[in-house]
Tab-separated table of C-alpha atoms in Angstrom:
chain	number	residue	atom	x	y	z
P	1	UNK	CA	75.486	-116.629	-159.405
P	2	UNK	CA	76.992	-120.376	-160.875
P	3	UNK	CA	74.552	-121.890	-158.253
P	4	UNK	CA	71.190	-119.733	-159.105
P	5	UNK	CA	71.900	-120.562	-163.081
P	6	UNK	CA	72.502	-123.990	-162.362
P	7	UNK	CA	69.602	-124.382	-160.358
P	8	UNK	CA	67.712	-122.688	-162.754
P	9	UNK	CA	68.749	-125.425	-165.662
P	10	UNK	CA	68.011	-127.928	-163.584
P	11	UNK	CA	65.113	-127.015	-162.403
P	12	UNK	CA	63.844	-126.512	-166.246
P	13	UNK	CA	64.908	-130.229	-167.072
P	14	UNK	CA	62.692	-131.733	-164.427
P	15	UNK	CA	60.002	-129.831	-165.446
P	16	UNK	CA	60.287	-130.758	-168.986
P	17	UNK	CA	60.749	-134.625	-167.901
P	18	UNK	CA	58.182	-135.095	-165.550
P	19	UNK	CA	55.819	-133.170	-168.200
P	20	UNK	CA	57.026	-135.796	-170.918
P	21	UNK	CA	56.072	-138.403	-168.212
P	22	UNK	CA	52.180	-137.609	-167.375
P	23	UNK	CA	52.068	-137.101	-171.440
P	24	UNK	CA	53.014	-140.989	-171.510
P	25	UNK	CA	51.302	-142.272	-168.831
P	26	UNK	CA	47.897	-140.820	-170.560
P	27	UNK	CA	48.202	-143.367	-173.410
P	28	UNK	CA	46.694	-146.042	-171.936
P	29	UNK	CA	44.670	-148.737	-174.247
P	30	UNK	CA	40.810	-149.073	-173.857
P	31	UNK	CA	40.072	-152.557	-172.166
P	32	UNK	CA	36.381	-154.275	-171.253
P	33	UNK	CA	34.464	-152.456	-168.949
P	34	UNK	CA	33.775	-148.556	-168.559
P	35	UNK	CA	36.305	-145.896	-168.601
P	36	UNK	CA	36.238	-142.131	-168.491
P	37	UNK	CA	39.252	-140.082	-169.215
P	38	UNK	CA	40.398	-138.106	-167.477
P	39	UNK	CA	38.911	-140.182	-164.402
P	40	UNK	CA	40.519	-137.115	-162.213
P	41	UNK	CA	39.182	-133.458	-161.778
P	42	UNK	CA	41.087	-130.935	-159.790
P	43	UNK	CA	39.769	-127.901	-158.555
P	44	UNK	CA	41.374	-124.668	-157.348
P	45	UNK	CA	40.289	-124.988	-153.657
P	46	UNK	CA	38.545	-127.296	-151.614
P	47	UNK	CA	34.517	-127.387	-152.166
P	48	UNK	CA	34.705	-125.397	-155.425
P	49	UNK	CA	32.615	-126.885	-158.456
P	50	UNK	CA	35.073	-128.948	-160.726
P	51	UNK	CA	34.643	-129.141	-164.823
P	52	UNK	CA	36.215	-131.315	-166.855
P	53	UNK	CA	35.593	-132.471	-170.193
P	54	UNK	CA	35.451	-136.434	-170.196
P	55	UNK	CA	35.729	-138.981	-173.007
P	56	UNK	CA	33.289	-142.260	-172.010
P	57	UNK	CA	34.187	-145.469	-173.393
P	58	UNK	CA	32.962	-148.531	-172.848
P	59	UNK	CA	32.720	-152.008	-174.185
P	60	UNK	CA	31.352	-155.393	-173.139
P	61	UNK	CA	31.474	-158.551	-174.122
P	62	UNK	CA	27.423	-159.281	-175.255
P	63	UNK	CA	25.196	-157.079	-177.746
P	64	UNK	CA	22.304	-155.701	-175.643
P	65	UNK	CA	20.849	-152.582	-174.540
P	66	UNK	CA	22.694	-150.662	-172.167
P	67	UNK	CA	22.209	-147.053	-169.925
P	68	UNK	CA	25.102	-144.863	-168.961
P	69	UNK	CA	24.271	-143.168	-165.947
P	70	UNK	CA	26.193	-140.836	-163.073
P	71	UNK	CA	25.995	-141.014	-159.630
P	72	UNK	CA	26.617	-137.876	-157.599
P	73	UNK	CA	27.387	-138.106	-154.050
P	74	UNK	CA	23.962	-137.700	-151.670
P	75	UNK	CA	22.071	-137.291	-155.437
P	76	UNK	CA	20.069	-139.698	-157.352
P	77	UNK	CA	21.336	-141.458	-160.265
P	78	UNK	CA	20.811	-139.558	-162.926
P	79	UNK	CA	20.710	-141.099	-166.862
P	80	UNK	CA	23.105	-139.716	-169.251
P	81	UNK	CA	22.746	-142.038	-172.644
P	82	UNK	CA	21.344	-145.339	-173.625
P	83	UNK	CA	22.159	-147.253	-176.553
P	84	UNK	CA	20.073	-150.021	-178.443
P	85	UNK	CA	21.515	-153.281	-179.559
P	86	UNK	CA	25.126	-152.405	-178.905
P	87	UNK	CA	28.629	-154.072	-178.175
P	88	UNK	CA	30.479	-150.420	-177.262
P	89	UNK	CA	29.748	-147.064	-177.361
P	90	UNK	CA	31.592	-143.510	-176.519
P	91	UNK	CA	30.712	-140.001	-175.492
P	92	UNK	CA	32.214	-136.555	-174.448
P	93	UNK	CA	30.771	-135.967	-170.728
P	94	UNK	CA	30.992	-132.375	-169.659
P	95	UNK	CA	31.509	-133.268	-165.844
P	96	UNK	CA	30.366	-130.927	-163.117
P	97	UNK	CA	30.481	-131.498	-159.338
P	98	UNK	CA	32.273	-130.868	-156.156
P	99	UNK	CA	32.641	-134.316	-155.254
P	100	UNK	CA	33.357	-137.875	-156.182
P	101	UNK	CA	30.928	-139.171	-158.914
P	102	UNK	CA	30.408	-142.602	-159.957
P	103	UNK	CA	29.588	-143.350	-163.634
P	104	UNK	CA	27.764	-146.737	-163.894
P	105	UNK	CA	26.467	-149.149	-167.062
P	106	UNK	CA	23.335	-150.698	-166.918
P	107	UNK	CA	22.014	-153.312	-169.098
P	108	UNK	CA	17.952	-151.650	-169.578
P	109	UNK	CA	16.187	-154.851	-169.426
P	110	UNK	CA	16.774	-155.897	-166.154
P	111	UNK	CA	18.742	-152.441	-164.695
P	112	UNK	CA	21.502	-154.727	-163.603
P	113	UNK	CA	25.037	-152.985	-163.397
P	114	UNK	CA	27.478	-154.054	-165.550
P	115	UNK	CA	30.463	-151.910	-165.066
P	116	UNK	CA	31.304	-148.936	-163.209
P	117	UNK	CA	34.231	-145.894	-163.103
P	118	UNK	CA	34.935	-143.546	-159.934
P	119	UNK	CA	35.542	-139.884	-161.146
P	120	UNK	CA	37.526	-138.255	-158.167
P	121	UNK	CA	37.290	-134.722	-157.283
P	122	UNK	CA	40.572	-133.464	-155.741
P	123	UNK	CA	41.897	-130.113	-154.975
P	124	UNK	CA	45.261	-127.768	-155.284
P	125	UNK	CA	44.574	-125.597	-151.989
P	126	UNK	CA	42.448	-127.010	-148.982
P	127	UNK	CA	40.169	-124.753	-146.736
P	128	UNK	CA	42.378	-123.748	-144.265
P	129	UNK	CA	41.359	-121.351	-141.096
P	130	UNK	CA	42.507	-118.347	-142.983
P	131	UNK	CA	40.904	-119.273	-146.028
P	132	UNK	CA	37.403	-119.941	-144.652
P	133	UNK	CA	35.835	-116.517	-143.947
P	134	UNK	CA	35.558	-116.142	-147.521
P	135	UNK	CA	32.884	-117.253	-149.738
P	136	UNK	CA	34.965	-117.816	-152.984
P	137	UNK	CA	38.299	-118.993	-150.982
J	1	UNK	CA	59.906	-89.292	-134.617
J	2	UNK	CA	56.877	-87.797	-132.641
J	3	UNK	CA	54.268	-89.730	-135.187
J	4	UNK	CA	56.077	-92.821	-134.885
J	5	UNK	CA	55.702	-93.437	-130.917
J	6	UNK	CA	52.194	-91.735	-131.828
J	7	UNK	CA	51.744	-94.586	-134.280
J	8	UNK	CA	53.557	-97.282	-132.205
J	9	UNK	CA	51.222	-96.249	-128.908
J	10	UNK	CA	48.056	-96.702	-130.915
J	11	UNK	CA	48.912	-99.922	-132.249
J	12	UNK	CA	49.720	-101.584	-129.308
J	13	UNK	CA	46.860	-100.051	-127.364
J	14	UNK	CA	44.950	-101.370	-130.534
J	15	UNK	CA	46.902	-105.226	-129.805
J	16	UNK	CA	45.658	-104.710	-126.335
J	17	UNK	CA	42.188	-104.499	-126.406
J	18	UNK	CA	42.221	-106.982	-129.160
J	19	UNK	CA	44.001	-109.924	-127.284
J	20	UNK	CA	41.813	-108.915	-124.046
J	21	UNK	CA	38.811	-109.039	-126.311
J	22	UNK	CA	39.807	-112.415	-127.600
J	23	UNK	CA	40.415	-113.815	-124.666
J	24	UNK	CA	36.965	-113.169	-123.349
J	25	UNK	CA	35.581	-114.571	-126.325
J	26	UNK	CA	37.478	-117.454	-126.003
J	27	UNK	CA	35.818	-118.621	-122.449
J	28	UNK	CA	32.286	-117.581	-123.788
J	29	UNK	CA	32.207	-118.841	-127.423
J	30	UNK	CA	34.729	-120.879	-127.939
J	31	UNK	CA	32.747	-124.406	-128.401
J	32	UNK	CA	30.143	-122.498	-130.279
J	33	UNK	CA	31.774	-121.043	-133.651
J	34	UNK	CA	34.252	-122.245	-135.183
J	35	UNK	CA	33.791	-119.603	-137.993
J	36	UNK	CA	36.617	-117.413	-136.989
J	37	UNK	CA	39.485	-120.601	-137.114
J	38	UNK	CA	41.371	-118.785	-134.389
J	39	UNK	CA	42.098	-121.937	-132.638
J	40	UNK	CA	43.608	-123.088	-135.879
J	41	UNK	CA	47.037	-124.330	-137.168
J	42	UNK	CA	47.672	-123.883	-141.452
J	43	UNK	CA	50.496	-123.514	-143.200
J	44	UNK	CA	50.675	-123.036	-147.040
J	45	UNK	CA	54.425	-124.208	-149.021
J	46	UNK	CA	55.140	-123.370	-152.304
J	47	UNK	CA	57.861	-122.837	-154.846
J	48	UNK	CA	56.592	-120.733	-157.901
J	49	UNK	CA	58.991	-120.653	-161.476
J	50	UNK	CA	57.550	-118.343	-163.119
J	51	UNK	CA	58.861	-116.710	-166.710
J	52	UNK	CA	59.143	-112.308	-166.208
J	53	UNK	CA	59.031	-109.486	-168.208
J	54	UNK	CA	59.917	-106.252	-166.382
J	55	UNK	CA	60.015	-102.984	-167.957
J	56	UNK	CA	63.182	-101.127	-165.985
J	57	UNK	CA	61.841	-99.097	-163.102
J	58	UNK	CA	65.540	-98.603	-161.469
J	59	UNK	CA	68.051	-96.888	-164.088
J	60	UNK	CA	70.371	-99.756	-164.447
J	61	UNK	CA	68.703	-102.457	-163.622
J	62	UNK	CA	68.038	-104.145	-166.817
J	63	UNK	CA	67.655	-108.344	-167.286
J	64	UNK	CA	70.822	-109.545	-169.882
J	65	UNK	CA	71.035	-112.762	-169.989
J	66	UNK	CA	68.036	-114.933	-170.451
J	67	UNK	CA	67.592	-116.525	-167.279
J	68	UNK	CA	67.388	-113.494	-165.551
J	69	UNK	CA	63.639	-113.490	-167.027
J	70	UNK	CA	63.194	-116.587	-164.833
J	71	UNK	CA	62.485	-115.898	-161.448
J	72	UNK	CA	62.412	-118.929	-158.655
J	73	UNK	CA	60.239	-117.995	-155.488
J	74	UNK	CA	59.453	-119.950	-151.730
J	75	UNK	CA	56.257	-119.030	-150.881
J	76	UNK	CA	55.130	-119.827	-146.893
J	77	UNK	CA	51.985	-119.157	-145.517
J	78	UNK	CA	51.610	-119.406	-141.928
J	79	UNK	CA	48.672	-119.000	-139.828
J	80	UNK	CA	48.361	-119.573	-136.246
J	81	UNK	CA	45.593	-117.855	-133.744
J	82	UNK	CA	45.203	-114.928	-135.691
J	83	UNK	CA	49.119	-114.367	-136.563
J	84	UNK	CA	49.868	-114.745	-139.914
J	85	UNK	CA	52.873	-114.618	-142.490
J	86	UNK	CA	51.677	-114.583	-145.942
J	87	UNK	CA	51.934	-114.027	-149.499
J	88	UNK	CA	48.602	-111.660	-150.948
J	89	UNK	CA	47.069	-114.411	-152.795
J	90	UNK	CA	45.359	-111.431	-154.515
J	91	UNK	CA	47.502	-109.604	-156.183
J	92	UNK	CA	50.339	-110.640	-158.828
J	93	UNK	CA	52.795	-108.534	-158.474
J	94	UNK	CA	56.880	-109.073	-157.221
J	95	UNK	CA	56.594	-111.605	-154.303
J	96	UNK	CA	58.860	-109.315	-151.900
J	97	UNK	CA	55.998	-106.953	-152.340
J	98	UNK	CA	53.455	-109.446	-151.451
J	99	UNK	CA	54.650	-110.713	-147.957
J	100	UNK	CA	52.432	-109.671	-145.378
J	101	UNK	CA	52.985	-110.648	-141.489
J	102	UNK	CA	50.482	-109.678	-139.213
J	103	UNK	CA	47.975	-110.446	-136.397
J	104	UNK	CA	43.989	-110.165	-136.715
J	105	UNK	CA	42.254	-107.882	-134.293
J	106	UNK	CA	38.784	-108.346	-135.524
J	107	UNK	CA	37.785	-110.464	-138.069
J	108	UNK	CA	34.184	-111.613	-139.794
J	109	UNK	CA	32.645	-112.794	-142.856
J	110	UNK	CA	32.193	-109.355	-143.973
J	111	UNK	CA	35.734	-107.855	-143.083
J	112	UNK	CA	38.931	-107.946	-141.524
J	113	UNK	CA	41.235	-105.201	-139.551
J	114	UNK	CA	44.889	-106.475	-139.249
J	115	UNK	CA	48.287	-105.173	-137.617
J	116	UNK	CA	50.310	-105.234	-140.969
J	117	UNK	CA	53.906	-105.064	-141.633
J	118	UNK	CA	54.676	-105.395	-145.290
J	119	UNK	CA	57.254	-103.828	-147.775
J	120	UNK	CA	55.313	-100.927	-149.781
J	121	UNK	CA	58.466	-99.948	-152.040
J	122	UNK	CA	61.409	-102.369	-152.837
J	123	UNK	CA	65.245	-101.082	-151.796
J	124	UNK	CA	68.060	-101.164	-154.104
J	125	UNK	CA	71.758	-100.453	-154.040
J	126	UNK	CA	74.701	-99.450	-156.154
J	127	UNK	CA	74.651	-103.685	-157.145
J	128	UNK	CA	70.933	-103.217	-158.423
J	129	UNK	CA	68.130	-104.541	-156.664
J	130	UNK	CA	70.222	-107.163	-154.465
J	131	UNK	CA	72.847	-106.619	-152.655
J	132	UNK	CA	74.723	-109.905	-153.829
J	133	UNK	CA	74.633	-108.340	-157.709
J	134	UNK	CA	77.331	-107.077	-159.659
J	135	UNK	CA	77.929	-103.547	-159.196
J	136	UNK	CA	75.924	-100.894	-161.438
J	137	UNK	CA	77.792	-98.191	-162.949
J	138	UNK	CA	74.746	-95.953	-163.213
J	139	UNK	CA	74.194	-96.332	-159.720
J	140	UNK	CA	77.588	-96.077	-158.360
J	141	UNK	CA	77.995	-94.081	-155.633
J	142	UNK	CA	74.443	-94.371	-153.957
J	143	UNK	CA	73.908	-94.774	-150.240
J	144	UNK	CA	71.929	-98.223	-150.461
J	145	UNK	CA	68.028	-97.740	-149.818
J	146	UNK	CA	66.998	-100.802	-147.593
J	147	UNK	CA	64.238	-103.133	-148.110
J	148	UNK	CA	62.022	-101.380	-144.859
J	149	UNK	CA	58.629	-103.128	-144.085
J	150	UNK	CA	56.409	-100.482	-143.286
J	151	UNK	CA	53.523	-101.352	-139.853
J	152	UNK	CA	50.567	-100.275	-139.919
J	153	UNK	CA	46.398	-101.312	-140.024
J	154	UNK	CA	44.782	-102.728	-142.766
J	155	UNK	CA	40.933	-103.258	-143.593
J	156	UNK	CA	40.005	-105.410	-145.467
J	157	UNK	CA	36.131	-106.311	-146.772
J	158	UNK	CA	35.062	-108.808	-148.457
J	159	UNK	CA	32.472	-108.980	-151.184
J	160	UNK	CA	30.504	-112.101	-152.793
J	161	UNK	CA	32.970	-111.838	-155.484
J	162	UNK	CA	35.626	-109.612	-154.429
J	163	UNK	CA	37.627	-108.376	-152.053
J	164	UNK	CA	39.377	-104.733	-151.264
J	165	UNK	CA	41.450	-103.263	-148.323
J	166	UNK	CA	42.922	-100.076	-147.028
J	167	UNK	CA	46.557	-100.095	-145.329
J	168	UNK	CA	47.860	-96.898	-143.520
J	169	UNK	CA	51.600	-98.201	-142.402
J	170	UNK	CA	54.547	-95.916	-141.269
J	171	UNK	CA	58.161	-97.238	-140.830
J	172	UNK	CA	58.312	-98.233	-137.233
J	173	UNK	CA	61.173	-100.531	-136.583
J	174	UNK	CA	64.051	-98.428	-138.044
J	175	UNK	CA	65.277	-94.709	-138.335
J	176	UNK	CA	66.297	-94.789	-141.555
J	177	UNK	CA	62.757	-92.578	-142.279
J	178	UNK	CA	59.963	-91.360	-141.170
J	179	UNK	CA	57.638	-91.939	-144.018
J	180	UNK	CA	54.056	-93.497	-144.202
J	181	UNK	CA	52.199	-94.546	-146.923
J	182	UNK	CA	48.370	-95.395	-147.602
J	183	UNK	CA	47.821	-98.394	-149.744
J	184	UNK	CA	44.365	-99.877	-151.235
J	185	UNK	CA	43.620	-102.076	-154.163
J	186	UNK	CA	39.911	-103.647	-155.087
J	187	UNK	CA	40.334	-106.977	-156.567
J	188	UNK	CA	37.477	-108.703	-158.741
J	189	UNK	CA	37.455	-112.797	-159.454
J	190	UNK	CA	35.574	-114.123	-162.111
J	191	UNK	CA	35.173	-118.049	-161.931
J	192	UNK	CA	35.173	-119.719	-164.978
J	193	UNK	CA	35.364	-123.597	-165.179
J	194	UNK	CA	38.408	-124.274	-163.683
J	195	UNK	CA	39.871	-121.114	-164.122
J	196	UNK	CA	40.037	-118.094	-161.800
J	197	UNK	CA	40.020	-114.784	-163.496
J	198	UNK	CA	41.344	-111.822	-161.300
J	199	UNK	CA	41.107	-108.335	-162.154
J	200	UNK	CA	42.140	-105.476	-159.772
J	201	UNK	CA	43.243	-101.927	-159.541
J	202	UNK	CA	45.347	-99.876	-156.535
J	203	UNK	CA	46.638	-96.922	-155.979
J	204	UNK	CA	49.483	-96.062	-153.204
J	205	UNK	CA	50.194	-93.051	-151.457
J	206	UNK	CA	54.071	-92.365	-150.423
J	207	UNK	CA	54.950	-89.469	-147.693
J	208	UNK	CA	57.428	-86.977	-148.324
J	209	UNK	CA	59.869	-88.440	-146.377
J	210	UNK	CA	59.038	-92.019	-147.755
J	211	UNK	CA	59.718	-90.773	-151.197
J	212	UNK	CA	62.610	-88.644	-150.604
J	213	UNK	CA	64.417	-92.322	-149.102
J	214	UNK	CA	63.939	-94.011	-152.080
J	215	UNK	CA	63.584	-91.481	-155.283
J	216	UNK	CA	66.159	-88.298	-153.823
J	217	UNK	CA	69.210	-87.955	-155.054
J	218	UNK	CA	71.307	-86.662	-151.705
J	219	UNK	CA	74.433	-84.289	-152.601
J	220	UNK	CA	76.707	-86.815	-151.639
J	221	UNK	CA	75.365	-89.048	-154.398
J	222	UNK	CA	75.031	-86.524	-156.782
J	223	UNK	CA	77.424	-86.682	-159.650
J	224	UNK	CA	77.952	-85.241	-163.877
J	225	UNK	CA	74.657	-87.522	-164.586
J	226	UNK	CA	72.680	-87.568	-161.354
J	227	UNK	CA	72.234	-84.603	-160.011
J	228	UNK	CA	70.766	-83.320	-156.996
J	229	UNK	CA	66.747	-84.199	-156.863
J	230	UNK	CA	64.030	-84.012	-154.124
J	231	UNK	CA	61.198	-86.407	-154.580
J	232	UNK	CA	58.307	-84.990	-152.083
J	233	UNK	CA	55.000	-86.850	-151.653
J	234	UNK	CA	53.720	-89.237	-154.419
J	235	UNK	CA	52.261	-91.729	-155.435
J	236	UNK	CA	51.782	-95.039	-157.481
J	237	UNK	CA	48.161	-96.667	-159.612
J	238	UNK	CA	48.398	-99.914	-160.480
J	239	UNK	CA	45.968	-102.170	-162.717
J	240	UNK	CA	46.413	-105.812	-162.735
J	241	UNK	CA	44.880	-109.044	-164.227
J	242	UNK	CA	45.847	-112.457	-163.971
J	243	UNK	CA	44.561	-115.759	-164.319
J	244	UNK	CA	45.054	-118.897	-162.113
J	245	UNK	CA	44.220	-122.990	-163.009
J	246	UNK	CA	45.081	-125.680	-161.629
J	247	UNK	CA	47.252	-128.822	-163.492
J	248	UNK	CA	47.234	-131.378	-161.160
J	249	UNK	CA	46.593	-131.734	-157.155
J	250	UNK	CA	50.189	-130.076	-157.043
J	251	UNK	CA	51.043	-127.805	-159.283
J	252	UNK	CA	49.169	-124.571	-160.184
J	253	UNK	CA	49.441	-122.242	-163.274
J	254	UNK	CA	49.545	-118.720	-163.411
J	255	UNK	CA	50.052	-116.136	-165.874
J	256	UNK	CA	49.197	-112.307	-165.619
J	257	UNK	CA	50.082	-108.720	-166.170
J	258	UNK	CA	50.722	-105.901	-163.640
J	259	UNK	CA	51.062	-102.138	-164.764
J	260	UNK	CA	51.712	-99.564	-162.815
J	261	UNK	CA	52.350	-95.673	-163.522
J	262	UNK	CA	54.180	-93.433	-160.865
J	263	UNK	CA	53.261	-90.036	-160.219
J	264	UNK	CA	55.831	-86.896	-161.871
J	265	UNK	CA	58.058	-86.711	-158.312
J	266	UNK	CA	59.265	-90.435	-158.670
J	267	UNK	CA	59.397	-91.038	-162.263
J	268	UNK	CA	61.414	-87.552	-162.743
J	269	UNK	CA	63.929	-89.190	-160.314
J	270	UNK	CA	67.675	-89.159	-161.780
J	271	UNK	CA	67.213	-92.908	-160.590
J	272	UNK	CA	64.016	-93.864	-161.971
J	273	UNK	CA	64.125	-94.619	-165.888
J	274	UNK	CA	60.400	-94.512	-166.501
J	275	UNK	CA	56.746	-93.891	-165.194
J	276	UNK	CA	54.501	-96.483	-166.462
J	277	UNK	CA	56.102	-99.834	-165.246
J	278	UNK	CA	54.805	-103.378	-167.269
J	279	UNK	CA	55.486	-106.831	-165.275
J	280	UNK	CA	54.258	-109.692	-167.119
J	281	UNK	CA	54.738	-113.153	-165.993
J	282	UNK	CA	53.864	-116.589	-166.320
J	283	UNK	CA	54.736	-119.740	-164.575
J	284	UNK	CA	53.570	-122.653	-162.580
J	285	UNK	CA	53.825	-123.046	-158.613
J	286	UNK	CA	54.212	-126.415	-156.867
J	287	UNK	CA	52.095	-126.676	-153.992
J	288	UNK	CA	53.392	-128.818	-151.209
């Protein structure tokens, strides 16, 4: 009974800790170039759509006009936002897909990419041989 | 005893033709479809904490102390040519309920017919529901009433969206009784986002004899407070929803509620406090 409880506590602390770490880790500082955050979506199980809700920044050095566009895997690029005579710019991306995405700047004039940011689609269970039969698992 | 070798003859006679069955395929199809995985190796580890509310089922059985709301759980899923040791990844109620072992006889996209051995109804003692608990004063005195996996055959279909199976198991591996029991739940999932929404309902048919192991009170047990009772055939309907999302490529939240009611012969038990049962839990599970 001593053991289980103390398990237990412990258990709880490294919970809370690691918790308090990720928390930390998320405050990171905007540089130069193009980020989206979170640059991570994680699906229940392997091949499943992901959604995540993503805050785009970016910022470069030269006021111009620029394109945000995505990249889906074995898609065409496909144009999210442009904006006219600007330095930086932000958005909220509402990020769909069940893989890896790539989320590029252009500068419009010339179509030349400035900047670019991998989202990564990752999973919690893989398809295993049990799993597969099923359509939703 | 005579429907038990009954029951044992007709599952391995079932086993039989199955693994002669397979075999054939095997030579013919093997290279062909991969569909089935049979060939296939995977294994599933992980530890769930999980926070529980449990209305008191057994008389005496009540959580004191705060951490006995938190339960701590190994989970291992094993699958290897068609044998299997799992936990139901469908439903949400207490893991010892949920661990399946069994081998596929036929399987498809559509459905599933399994050899099943699986505990139907959790044991207790006069220390509670473990045997390493303190002793219970209400439940002094009580021959202990094992944790039995029952064997049987399950079906199982699957739907776009959902999934539902029939199990008809009887107690073969033991002579403590001679019950059987027919179990089926339905089980719904709604998809939204990132979330998985499951909603499902069962209902479980004990035997006489099944009942009377667990819910009787024998003479010998009987005392001032407990006296003599005879359960008989009953049974047990169960609605459930819980939810599912993952945190991280590791670590998985869940959070649901289970109720169940029990039928007039079990809940009027000397050792049963109540008939509608609430488990609600939530927690996270670290997936190896």
């Amino acid at each position: 009974m001593f053991f289980e409880q103390w398990f237990k506590w412990t258990l709880l602390l490294w919970l809370f800790f690691s918790t308090f770490q990720v928390a930390a880790q998320s405050n990171k500082v905007i540089q130069l170039g193009l980020h989206a955050q979170p640059n991570k979506c994680v699906a229940l199980n392997q091949g499943r759509e992901c959604f995540a809700k993503m805050l785009v920044n970016w910022r470069l050095e030269q006021i111009n006009d620029y394109c945000l566009s995505i990249k889906y895997l074995n898609r065409q690029v496909v144009t999210i936002k442009c904006w006219q005579q600007s330095i930086m710019g932000q958005l909220e991306y509402e990020f769909q897909s069940s893989s890896d995405a790539q989320l590029l700047l252009t500068r419009s004039s010339d179509n030349k990419m400035l900047a670019s940011a991998t989202i990564q689609v990752s999973w919690l269970y893989k398809v295993s041989a049990r799993k597969r039969r099923w359509r939703l698992f | 005893m005579k429907s038990r070798y009954l029951a044992s003859i007709i599952l391995f006679l079932c086993l039989c033709c199955t693994l002669t069955s397979k075999a054939q395929e095997t030579d013919q199809a093997d290279s062909v479809s991969s569909s089935r995985g049979g060939n296939e190796f995977s294994w599933d580890i992980s530890i769930t904490i999980d926070m529980v509310y449990e209305s008191t089922f057994i008389i005496g059985t009540e959580k004191k102390v705060a951490l006995d709301f938190l339960e701590l759980d190994l989970l291992i899923d094993v699958y290897y040519r068609g044998f299997f040791f799992q936990s139901n990844k469908h439903r949400y109620n207490r893991y010892d309920e949920r661990v399946e072992i069994g081998y596929e006889l036929a399987v498809n996209e559509n459905y599933e017919i399994d050899l099943i051995s699986k505990i139907y109804l959790t044991g207790f003692s006069a220390s509670g529901l473990f045997d390493n608990g303190e002793p219970i004063e209400e439940l002094a005195g009580i021959n202990p009433r094992e944790y039995l996996s029952s064997q049987g055959i399950r079906y199982r279909r699957y739907l776009p969206n959902a999934v539902y199976w029939v199990d008809v198991a009887t107690n073969l591996f033991s002579n403590v009784h001679d019950g059987w029991v027919i179990d089926g739940f339905y089980s719904y999932i709604l998809q939204r986002r990132n979330w998985d929404i499951n909603l499902g309902a069962g209902a479980s048919f004990f035997s006489n004899e099944m009942n009377n192991y667990y819910f009787s009170v024998q003479p010998e047990e009987a005392t001032s407070s407990r006296p003599v009772y005879q359960a008989g055939a009953g049974y047990r309907l169960q609605v459930e929803a819980f939810v599912q999302h993952p945190l991280s490529e590791a670590w998985l939240f869940t959070g649901g509620v289970t109720l169940s009611h029990y039928s007039n012969s079990i809940s009027d038990s000397p050792l049963v406090v109540r008939d509608n049962i609430i488990r609600a839990q939530v927690g996270v599970r670290y997936v190896f």
